[in-house]
Coordinates of C-alpha atoms in Angstrom, one line a residue:
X1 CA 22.6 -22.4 -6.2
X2 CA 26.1 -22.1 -4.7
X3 CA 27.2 -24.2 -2.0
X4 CA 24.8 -27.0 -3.2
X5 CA 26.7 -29.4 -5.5
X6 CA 25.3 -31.6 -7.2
X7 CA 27.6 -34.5 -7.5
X8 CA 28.0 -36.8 -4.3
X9 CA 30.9 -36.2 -3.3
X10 CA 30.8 -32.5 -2.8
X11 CA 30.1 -31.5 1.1
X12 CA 29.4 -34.2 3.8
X13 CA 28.2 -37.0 4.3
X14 CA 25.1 -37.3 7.0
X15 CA 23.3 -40.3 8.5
X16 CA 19.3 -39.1 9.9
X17 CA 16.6 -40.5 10.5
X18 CA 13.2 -39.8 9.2
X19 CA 9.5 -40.8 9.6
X20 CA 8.6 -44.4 7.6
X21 CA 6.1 -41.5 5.6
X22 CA 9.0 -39.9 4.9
X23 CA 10.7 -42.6 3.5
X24 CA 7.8 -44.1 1.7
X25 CA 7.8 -40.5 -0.6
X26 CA 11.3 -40.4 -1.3
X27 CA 11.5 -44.3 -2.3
X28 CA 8.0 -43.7 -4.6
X29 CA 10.1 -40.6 -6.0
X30 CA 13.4 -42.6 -6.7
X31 CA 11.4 -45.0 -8.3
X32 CA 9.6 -42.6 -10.6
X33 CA 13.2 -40.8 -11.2
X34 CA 15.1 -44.1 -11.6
X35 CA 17.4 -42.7 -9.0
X36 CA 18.3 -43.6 -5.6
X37 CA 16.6 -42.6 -2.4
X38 CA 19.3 -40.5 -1.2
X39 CA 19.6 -38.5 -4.7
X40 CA 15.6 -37.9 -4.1
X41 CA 16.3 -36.6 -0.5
X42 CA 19.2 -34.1 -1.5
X43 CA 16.8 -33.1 -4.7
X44 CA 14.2 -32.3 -1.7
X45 CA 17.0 -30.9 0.9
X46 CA 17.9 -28.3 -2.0
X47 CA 14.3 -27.6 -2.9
X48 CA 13.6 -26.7 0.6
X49 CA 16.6 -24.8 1.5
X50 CA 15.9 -22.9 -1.6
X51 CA 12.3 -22.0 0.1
X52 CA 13.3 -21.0 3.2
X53 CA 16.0 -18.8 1.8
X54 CA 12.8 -17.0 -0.2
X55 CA 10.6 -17.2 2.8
X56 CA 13.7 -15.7 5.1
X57 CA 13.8 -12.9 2.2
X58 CA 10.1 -12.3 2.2
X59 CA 10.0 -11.7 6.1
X60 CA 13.0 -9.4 6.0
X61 CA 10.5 -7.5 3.7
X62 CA 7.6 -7.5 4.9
X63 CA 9.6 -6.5 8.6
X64 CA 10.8 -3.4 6.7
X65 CA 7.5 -2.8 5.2
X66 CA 6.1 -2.6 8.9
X67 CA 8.7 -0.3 10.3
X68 CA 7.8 1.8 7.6
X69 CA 4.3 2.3 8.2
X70 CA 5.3 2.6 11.7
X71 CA 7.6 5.1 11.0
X72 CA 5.4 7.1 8.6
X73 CA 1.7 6.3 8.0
X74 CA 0.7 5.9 12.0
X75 CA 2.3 9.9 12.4
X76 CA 0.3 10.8 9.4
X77 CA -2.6 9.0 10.4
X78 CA -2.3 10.4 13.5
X79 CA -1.6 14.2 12.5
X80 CA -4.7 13.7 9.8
X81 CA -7.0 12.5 12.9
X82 CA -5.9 16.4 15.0
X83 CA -6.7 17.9 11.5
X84 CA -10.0 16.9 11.4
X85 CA -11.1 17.6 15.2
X86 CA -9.4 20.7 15.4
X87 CA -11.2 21.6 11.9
X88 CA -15.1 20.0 13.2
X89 CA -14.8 22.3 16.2
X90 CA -14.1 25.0 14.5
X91 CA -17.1 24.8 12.0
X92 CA -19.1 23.5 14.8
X93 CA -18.6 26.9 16.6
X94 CA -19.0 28.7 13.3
X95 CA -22.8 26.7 13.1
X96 CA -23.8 26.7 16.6
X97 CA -23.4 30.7 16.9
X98 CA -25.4 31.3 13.9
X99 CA -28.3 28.9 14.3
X100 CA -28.0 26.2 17.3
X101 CA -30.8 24.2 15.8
X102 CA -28.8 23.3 12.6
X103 CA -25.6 22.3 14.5
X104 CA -27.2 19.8 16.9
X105 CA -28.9 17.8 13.4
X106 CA -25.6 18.1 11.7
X107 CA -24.3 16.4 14.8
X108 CA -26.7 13.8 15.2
X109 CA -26.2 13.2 11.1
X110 CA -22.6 12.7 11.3
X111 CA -23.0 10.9 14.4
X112 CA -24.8 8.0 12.8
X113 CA -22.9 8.3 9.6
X114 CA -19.4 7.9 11.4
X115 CA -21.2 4.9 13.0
X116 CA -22.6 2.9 10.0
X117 CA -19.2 3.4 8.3
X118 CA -17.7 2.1 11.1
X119 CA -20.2 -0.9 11.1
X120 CA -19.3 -1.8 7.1
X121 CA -15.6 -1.5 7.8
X122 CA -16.1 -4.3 11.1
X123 CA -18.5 -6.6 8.9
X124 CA -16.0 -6.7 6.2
X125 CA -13.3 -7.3 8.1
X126 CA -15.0 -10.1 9.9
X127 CA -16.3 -11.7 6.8
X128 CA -14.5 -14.7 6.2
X129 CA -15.3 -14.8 2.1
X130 CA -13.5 -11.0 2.1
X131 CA -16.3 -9.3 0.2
X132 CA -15.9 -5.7 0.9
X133 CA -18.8 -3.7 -0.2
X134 CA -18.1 -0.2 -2.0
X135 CA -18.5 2.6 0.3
X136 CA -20.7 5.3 -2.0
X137 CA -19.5 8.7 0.4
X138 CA -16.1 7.7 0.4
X139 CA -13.5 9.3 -2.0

């Protein structure tokens, strides 16, 4: 990794303190390593810069990955939504001026339909195990 040598004299030198649980680990490590405390400490100082430098990355994506859908999916999402009402009332119209009986049972179908999907979607998302059960009328 660049800017991390590994010999002790590269960069500079710093005094800290750290918790006696801290110190405990790094002196158990040193002794497994046969090295010194402070070689165990820049071992773990490079480890964890090296993880925060991934995790730093990883946000940057998934920040991206968010403007994205916000940029895209919600106005699609959105557009599909108008599609769909503008579409039910006109085949609603279509039904209730050839048989009125017919479109208030197709109403009441879809009604309850629309809810019990709504239903499995809120159950699965509030189950803690994530079991998601298959959906038979979706495509």
């Amino acid at each position: 990794m660049a800017g991390f040598g590994n010999s002790d004299e590269d960069g500079t030198q710093i005094k800290v303190w750290v918790p006696g649980a801290l110190y405990d680990l790094l002196r158990a490590r040193a002794g497994r390593n046969h090295t010194s405390v402070a070689a165990e400490a820049r071992r773990l100082m490079r480890a964890g810069v090296s993880a925060v430098e991934g995790i730093d990355a990883l946000h940057r994506d998934l920040a991206s990955v968010t403007r994205w859908l916000e940029l895209h999916m919600e106005p699609l999402v959105f557009l599909a939504a108008m599609d769909a009402a503008r579409s039910e009332l006109h085949w609603e119209a279509q039904i209730r001026a050839t048989n009125p009986k017919a479109a208030e049972d197709l109403e009441r179908r879809i009604s309850a339909l629309a809810a019990d999907r709504i239903s499995r979607k809120l159950q699965a998302i509030e189950d803690p195990d994530g079991h998601v059960e298959a959906d038979d009328d979706e495509p």
